[in-house]
Short mmCIF file of C-alpha atoms in Angstrom, two decimals:
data_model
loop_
_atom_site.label_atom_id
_atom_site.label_comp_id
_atom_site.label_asym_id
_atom_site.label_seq_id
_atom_site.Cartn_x
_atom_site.Cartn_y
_atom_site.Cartn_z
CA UNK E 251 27.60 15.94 4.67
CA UNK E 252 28.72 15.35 1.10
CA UNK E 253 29.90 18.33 -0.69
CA UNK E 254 28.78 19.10 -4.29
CA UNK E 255 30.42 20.06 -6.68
CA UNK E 256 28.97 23.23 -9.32
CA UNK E 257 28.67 20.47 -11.99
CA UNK E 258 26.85 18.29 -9.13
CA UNK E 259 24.57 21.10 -8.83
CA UNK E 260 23.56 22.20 -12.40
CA UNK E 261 23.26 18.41 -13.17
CA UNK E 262 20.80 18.52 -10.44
CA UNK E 263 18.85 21.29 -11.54
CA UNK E 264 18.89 19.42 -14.86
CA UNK E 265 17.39 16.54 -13.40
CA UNK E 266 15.18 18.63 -11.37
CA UNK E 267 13.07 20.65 -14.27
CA UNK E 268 12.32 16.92 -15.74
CA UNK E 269 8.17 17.48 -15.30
CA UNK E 270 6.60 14.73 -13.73
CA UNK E 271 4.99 12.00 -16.24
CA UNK E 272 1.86 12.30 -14.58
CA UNK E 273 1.50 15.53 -13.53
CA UNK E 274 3.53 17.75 -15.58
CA UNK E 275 2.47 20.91 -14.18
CA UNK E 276 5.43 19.39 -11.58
CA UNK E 277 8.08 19.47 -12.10
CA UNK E 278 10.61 16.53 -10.29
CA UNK E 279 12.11 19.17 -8.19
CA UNK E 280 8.83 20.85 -6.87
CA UNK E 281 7.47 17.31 -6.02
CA UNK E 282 10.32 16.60 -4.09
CA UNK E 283 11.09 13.07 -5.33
CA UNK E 284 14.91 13.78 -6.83
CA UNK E 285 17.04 13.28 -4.03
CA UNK E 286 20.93 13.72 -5.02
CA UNK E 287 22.96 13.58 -8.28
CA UNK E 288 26.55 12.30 -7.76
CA UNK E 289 29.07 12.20 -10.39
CA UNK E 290 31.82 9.59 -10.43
CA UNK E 291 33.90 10.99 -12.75
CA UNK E 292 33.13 13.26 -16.02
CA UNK E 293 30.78 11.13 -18.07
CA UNK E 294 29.37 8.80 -15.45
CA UNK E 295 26.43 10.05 -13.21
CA UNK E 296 24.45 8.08 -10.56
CA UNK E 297 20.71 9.88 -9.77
CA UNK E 298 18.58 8.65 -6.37
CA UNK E 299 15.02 8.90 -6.61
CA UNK E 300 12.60 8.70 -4.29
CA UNK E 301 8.70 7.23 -5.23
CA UNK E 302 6.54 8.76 -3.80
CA UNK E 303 3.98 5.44 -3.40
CA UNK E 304 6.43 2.29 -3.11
CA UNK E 305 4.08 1.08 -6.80
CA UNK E 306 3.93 4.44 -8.22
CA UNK E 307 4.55 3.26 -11.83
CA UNK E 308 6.00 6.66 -12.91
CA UNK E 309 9.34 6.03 -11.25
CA UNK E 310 10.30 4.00 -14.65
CA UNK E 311 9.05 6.95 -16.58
CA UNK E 312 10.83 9.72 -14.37
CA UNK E 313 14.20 7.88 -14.51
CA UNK E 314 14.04 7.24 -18.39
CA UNK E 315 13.46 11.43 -18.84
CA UNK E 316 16.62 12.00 -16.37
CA UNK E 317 18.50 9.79 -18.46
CA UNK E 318 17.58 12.00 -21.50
CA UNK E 319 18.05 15.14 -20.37
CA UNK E 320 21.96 14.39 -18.52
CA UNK E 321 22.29 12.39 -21.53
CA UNK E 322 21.78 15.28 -23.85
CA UNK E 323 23.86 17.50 -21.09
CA UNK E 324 27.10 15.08 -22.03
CA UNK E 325 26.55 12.44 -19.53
CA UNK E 326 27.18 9.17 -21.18
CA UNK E 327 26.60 7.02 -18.15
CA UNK E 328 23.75 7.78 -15.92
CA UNK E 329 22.18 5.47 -13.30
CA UNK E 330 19.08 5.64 -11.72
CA UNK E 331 18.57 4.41 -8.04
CA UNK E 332 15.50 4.46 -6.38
CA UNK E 333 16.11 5.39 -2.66
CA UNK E 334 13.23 4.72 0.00
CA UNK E 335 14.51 6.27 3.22
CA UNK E 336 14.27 8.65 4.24
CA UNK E 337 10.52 8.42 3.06
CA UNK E 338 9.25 10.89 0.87
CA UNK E 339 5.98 12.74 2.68
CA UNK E 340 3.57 15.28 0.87
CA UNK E 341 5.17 17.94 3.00
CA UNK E 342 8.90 17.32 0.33
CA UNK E 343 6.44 19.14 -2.12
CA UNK E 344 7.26 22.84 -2.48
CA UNK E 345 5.31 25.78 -1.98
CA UNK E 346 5.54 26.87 -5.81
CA UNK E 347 4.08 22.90 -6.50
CA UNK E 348 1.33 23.65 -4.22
CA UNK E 349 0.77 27.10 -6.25
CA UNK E 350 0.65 24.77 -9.59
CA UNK E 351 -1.47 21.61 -8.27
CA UNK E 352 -4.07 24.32 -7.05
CA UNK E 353 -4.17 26.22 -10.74
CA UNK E 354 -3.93 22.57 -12.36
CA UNK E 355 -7.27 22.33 -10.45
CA UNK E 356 -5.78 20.01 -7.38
CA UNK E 357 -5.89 20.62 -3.93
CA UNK E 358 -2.69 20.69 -2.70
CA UNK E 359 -1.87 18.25 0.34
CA UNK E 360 -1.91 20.28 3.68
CA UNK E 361 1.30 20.24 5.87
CA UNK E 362 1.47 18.68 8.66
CA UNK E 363 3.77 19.95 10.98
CA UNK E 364 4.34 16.22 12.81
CA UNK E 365 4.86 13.30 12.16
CA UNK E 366 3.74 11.26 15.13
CA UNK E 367 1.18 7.86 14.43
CA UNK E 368 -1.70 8.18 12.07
CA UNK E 369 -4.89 8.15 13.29
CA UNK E 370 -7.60 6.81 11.86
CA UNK E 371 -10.81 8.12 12.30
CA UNK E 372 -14.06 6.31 12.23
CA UNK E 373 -16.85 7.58 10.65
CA UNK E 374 -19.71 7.22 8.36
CA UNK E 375 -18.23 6.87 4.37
CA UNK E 376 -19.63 10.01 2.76
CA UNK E 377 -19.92 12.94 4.98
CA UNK E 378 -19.60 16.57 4.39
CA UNK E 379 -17.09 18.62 6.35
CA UNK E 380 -18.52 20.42 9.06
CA UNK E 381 -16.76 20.19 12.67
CA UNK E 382 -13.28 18.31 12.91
CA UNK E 383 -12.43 17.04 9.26
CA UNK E 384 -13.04 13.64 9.49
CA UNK E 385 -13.44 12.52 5.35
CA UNK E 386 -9.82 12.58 4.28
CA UNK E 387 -8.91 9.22 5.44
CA UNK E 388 -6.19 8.41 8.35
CA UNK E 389 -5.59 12.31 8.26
CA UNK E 390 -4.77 14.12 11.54
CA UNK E 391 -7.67 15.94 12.90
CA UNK E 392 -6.10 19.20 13.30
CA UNK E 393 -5.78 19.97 9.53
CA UNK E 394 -7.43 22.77 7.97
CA UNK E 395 -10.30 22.03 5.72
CA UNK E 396 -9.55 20.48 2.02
CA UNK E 397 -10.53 24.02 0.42
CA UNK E 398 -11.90 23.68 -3.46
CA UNK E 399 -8.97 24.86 -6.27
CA UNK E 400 -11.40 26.03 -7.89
CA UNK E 401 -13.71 28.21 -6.07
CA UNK E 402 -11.60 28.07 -2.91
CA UNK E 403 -14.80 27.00 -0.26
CA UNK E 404 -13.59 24.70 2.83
CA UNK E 405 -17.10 23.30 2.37
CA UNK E 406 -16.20 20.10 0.55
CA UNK E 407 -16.89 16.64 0.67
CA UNK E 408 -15.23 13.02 0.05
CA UNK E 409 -16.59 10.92 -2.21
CA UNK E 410 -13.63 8.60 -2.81
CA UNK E 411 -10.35 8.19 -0.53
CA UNK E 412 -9.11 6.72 -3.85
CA UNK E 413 -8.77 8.08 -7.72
CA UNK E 414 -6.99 8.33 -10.17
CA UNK E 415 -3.78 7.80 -9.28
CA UNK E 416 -2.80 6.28 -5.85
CA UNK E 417 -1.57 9.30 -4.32
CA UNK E 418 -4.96 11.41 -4.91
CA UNK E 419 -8.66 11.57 -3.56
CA UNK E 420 -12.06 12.12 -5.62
CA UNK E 421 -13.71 15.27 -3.30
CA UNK E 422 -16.41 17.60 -4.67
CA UNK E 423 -16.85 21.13 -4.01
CA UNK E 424 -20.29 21.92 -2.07
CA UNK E 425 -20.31 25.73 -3.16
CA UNK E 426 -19.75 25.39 -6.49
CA UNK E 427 -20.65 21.51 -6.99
CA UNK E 428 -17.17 20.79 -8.82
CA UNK E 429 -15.57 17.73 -8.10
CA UNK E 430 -11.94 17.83 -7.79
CA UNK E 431 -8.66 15.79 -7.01
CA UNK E 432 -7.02 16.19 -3.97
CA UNK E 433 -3.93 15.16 -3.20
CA UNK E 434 -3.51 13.34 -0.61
CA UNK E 435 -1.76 14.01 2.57
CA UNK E 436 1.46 11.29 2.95
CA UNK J 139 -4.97 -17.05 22.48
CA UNK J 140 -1.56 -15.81 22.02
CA UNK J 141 -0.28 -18.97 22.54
CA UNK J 142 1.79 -19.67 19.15
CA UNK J 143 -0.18 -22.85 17.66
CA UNK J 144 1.71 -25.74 18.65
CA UNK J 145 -0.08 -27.96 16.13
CA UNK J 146 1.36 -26.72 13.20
CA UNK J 147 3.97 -27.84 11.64
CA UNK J 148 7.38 -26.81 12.39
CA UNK J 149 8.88 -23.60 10.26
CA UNK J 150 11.68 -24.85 7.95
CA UNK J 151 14.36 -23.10 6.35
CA UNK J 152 13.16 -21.10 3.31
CA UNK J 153 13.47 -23.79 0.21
CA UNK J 154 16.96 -22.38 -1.31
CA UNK J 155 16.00 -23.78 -4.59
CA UNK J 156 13.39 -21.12 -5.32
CA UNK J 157 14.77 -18.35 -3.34
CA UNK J 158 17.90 -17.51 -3.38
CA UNK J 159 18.96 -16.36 0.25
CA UNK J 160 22.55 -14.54 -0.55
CA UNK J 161 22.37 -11.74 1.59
CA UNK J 162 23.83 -11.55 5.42
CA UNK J 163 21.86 -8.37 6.55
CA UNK J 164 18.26 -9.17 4.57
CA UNK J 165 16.25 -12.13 6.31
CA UNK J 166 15.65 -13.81 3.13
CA UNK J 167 12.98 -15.89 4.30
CA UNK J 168 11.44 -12.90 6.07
CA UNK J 169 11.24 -10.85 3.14
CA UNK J 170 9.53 -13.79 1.23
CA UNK J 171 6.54 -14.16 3.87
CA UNK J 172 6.50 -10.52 3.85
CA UNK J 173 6.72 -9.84 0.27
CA UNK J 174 4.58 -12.73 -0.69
CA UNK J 175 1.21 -11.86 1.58
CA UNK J 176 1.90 -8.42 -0.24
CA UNK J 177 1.82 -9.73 -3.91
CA UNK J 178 -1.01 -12.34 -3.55
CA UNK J 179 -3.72 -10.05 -2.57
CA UNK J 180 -2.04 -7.38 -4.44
CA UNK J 181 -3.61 -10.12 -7.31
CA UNK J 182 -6.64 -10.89 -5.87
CA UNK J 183 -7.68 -7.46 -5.27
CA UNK J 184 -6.95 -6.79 -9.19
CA UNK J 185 -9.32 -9.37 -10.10
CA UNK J 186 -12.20 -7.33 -8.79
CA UNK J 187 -10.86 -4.42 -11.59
CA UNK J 188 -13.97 -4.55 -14.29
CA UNK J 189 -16.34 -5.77 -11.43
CA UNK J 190 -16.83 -3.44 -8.43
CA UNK J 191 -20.22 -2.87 -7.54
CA UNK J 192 -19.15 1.08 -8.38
CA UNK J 193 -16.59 3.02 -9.64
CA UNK J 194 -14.99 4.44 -6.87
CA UNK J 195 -14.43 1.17 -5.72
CA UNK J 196 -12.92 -0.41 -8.78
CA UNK J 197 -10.40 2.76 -8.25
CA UNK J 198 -9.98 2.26 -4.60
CA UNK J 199 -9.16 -1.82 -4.57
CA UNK J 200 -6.98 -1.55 -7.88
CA UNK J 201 -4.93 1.58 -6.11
CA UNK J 202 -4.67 -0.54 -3.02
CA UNK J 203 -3.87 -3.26 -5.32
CA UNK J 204 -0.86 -1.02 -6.77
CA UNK J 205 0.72 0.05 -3.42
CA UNK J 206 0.84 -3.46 -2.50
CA UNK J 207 2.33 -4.69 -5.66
CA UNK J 208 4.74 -1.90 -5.24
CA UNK J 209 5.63 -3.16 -1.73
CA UNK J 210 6.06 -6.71 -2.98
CA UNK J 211 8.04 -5.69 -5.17
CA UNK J 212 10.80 -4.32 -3.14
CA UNK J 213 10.45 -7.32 -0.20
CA UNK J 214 10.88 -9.79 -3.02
CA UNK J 215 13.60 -7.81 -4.71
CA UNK J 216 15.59 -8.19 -1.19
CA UNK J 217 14.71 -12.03 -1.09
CA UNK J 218 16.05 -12.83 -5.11
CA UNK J 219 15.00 -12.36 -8.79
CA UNK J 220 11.38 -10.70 -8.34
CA UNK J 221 10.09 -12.11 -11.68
CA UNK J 222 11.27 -15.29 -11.00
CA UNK J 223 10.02 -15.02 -7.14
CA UNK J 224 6.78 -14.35 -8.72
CA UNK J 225 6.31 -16.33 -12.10
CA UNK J 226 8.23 -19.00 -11.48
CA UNK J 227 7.86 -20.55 -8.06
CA UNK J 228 5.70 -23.42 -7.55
CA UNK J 229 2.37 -23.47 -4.98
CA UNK J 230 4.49 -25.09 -2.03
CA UNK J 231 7.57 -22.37 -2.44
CA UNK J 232 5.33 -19.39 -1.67
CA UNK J 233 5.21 -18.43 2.21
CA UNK J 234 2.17 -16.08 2.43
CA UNK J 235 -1.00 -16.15 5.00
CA UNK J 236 -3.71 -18.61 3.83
CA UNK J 237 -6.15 -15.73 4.53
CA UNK J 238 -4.70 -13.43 1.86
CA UNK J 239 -4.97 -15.78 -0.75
CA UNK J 240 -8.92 -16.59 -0.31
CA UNK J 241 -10.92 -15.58 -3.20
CA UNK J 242 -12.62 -12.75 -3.23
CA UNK J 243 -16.49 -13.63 -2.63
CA UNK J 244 -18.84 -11.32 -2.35
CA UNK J 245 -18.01 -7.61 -1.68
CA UNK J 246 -18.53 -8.04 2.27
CA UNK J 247 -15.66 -11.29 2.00
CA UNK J 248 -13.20 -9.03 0.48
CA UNK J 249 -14.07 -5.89 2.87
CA UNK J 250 -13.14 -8.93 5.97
CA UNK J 251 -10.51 -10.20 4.25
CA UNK J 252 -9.20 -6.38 3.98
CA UNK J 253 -10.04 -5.81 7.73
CA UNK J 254 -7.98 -8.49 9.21
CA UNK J 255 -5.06 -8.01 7.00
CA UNK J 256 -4.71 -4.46 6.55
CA UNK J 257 -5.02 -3.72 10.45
CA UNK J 258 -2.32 -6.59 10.69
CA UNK J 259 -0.17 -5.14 8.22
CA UNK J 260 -0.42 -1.67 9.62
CA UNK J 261 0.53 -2.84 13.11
CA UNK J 262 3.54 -4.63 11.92
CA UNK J 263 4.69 -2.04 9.54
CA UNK J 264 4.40 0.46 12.63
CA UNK J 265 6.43 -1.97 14.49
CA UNK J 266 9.15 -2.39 11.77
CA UNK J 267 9.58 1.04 10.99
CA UNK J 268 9.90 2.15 14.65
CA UNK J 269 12.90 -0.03 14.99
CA UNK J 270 16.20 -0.33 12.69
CA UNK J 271 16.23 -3.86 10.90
CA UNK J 272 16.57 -4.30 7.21
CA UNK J 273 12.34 -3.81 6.74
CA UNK J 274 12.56 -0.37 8.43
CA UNK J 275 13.01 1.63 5.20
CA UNK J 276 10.01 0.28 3.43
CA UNK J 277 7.92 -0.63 6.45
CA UNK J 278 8.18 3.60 7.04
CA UNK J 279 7.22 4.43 3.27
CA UNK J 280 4.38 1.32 3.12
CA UNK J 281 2.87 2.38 6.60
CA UNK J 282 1.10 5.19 5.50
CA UNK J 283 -0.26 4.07 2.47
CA UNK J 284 -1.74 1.08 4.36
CA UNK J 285 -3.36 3.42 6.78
CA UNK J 286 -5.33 4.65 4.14
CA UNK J 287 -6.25 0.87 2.90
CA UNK J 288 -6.98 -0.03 6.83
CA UNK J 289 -9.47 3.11 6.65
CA UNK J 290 -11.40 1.87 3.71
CA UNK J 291 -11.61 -1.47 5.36
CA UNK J 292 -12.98 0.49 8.52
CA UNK J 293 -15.58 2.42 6.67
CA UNK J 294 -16.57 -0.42 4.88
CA UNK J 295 -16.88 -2.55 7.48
CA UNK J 296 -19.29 0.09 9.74
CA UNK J 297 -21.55 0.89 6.44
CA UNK J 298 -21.91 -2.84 5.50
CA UNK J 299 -22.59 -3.86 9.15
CA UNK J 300 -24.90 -0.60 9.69
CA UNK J 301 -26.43 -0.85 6.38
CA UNK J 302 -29.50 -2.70 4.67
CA UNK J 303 -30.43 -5.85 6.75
CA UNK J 304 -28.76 -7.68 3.48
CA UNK J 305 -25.13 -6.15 4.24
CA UNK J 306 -25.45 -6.50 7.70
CA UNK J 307 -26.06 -9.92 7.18
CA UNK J 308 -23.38 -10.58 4.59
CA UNK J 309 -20.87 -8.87 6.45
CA UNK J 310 -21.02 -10.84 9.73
CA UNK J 311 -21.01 -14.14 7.49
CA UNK J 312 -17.88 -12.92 5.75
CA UNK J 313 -16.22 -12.12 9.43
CA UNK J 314 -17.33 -15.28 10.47
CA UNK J 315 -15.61 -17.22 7.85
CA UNK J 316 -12.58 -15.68 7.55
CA UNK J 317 -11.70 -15.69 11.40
CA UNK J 318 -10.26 -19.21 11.44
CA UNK J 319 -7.33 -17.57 9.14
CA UNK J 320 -6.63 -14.71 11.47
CA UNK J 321 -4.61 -16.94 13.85
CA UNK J 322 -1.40 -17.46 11.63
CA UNK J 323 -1.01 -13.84 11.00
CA UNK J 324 0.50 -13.77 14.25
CA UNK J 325 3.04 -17.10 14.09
CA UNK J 326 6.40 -15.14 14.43
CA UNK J 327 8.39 -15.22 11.23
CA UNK J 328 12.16 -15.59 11.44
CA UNK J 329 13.76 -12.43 10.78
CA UNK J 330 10.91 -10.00 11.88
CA UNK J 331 11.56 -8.32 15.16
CA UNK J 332 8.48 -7.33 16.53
CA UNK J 333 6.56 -8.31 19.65
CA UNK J 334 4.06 -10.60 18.11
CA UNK J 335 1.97 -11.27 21.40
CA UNK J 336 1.32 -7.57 21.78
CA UNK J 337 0.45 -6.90 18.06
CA UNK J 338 -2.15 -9.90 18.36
CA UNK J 339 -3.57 -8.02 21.19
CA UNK J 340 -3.66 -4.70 19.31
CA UNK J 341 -4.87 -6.39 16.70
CA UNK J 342 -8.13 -7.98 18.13
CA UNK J 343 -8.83 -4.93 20.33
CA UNK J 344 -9.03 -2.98 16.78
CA UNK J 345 -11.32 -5.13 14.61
CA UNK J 346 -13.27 -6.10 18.01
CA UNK J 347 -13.55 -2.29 18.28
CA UNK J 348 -14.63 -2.06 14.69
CA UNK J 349 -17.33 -4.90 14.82
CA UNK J 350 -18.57 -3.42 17.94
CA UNK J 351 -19.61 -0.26 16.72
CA UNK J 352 -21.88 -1.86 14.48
CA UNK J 353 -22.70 -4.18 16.95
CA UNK J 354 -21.70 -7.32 14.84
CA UNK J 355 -20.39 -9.76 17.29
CA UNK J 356 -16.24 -10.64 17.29
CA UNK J 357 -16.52 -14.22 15.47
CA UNK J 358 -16.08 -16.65 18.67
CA UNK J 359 -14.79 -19.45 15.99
CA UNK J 360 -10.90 -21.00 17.18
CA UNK J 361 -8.03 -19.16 15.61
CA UNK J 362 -5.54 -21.32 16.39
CA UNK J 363 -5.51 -25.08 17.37
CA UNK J 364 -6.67 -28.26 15.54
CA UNK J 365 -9.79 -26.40 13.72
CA UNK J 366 -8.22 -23.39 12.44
CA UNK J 367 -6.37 -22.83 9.29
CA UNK J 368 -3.02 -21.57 8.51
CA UNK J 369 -0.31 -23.03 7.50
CA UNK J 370 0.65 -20.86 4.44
CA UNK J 371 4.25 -19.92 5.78
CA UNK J 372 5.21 -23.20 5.89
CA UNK J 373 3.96 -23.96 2.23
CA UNK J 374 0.80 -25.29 2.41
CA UNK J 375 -2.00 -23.47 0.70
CA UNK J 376 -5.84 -23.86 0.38
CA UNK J 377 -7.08 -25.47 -2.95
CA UNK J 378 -8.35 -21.78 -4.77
CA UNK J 379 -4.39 -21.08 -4.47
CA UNK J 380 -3.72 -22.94 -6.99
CA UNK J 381 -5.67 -21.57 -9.66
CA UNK J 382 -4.60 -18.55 -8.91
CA UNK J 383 -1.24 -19.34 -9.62
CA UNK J 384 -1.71 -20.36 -12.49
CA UNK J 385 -3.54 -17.49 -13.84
CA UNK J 386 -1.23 -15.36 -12.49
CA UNK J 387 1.68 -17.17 -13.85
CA UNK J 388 0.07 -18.60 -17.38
CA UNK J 389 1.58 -15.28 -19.44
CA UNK J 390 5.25 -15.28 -18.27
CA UNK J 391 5.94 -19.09 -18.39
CA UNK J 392 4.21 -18.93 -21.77
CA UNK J 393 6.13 -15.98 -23.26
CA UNK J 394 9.17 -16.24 -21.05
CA UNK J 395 10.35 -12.89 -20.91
CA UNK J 396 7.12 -11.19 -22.56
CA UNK J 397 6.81 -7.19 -21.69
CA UNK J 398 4.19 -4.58 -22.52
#
């Protein structure tokens, strides 16, 4: 294990309150995407970054507001790296994130506990939830319900495994008839 | 039918001119195949964006679209210059499947052209990120988000086929015509580790399982052999290719170097 340093570490926290682009009730730390901040000597800084979709198009954005902030923190020379292993999962997200997404209106992606193959379940396309949750896409079947941010019901349904950004789904609420974004387990 | 087809011609070295291959640990060539199936129906699925047949589906092909743009991006990035991988090759240099670069048809041809690939790319990436080769990191990242594209394809495929006699009958026209292309999926690239016998089997006991439960009949058309199609990783490409290039291309070798 690499030690870090206390400058390492505020740098790091730094980096970590950047807000994510797209979501910026997150911030880079609570999504779980910033991965280490390394300094090789005083003004030169290298960042790794994890996406959390290989296209996610706000990894450009992300790494141009780290720049900024170590920038304005005295750090003339700061690099960027995007890192894809270990693989970033929905689980890296923190439990104050979760607390946020839900407020934001977002269901927060339920943990999963393993991580053995996906299965995918076969099924009609638009079904409500009742048994074994079997709308959320390749989803383990053991998962709690998808429960609405907004009213909190488990009774919700999918209408589309895709929205508006890759890593979410379009579900509506049953109970109170609100549809909402969930984000999707990965 | 896991006999490798004999009949096609022989795999060459990659064509160093247009992909620079100066790496010892990355499979250049590999990455190309890899990277290039990725970025050609990365495009093809973005040409449906402004004509879905509903919203949720111009949202769902142009997301799948995005994850595997992103993907080609990082197997090209380990092959050369991604730009110039992408904008400046010519038809013959690029090493993806012929049935990835079909053109879309109707909604049913693009569900079957989604089927086949995304169960195939699933497998693989499975396969690759099990073991410890230079794919492992992205195949371990990209498997999960083509899970979700091999579900659509699923659900698709069991509403068309179950559907209005219409669907049904679109979608079993669309399976049938895209089978002869399925064959090459499973000609071993150079560089990819994987057991490509026992993913074809996987492979055809999935979609068989799939067509089955709508009881649309597995195409019985040849895969491989004289009557089949696929040559695409050594080059040769079907005539829509082409034009797809070259709208694909058109901006950058126009305004070389042109950004948003």
């Amino acid at each position: 294990m690499v030690t870090v340093t206390p400058l390492e570490a505020e740098l790091l926290e730094l980096a970590g309150s950047v807000p994510d682009p797209e979501l910026p009730v997150l911030t880079l730390r609570e999504l779980g995407v910033l991965r280490a901040v390394r300094l090789r000597d005083a003004g030169t800084a290298e960042v790794e970054l994890t996406p959390t979709y290989t296209g996610c198009p706000a990894v450009e954005a992300m790494a141009l507001d780290i720049e900024r902030v170590l920038h304005e923190h005295g750090i003339r020379e700061v690099t960027v790296r995007t890192v894809l292993s270990p693989a970033w999962t929905t689980d890296d997200i923190t439990e104050e994130g979760r607390r946020k997404l839900r407020e934001f209106g977002i269901a927060p992606p339920r943990t999963r506990h393993e991580h053995g193959p996906v299965t995918v379940a076969l099924g009609p396309t638009r079904t409500a939830v009742s048994g074994p949750d079997r709308t959320t896409g390749p989803s383990a079947p053991e998962l709690e319900p998808v429960r609405c941010p907004h009213c909190g019901s488990a009774d919700t349904e999918l209408l589309s495994r895709f929205s508006s950004t890759a890593c979410k789904a379009l579900r509506r609420c049953l109970a109170c008839r609100e549809p909402f974004d969930h984000f999707k387990e990965l | 039918m896991t006999t490798p087809d004999t009949t096609a011609p022989e795999t060459t070295a990659p064509d160093m001119t247009t992909a620079p291959a100066d790496t010892t640990t990355v499979p250049a060539a590999a990455a190309l195949a890899l990277g290039d199936d990725a970025l050609v129906l990365s495009h093809r699925l973005g040409e449906w964006a402004g004509h879905a047949p509903v919203l949720e589906e111009e949202v769902a092909l142009a997301n799948i679209a995005l994850d595997l743009l992103g993907q080609a991006r990082v197997l090209l990035s380990m092959a050369g210059d991604e730009d110039d991988l992408a904008y400046l090759r010519e038809e013959r240099a690029f090493r993806n499947l012929q049935l990835v670069e079909q053109p879309n048809g109707d909604f049913a041809h693009t569900i079957a052209r989604q089927l086949y690939f995304s169960t195939y790319q699933h497998l693989l990436y499975d396969r690759l990120a099990a073991g410890d080769g230079p794919f492992a990191g992205l195949a371990a990242k990209a498997v999960k988000e083509v899970a979700y594209h091999r579900d659509h394809a699923e659900q698709w495929t069991l509403r068309l086929g179950d559907g209005t006699e219409i669907s049904r009958e679109r979608m079993r026209r669309a399976c049938e015509a895209l089978w002869r292309f399925t064959g090459e999926m499973f000609q071993p690239v150079d560089g990819v580790d994987v057991d490509w016998a026992g993913m074809e089997a996987a492979w055809l006991e999935s979609v068989g399982q799939v067509l089955r439960r709508v009881t649309l009949s597995v195409p019985e058309g040849p895969r491989t052999g004289a009557w089949s199609a696929g040559a695409g990783r050594q080059g040769l490409h079907t005539e829509p290719f082409g034009r797809m290039l070259a709208e694909m291309q058109h901006l950058h070798r126009s305004h070389p170097g042109a950004s948003w």
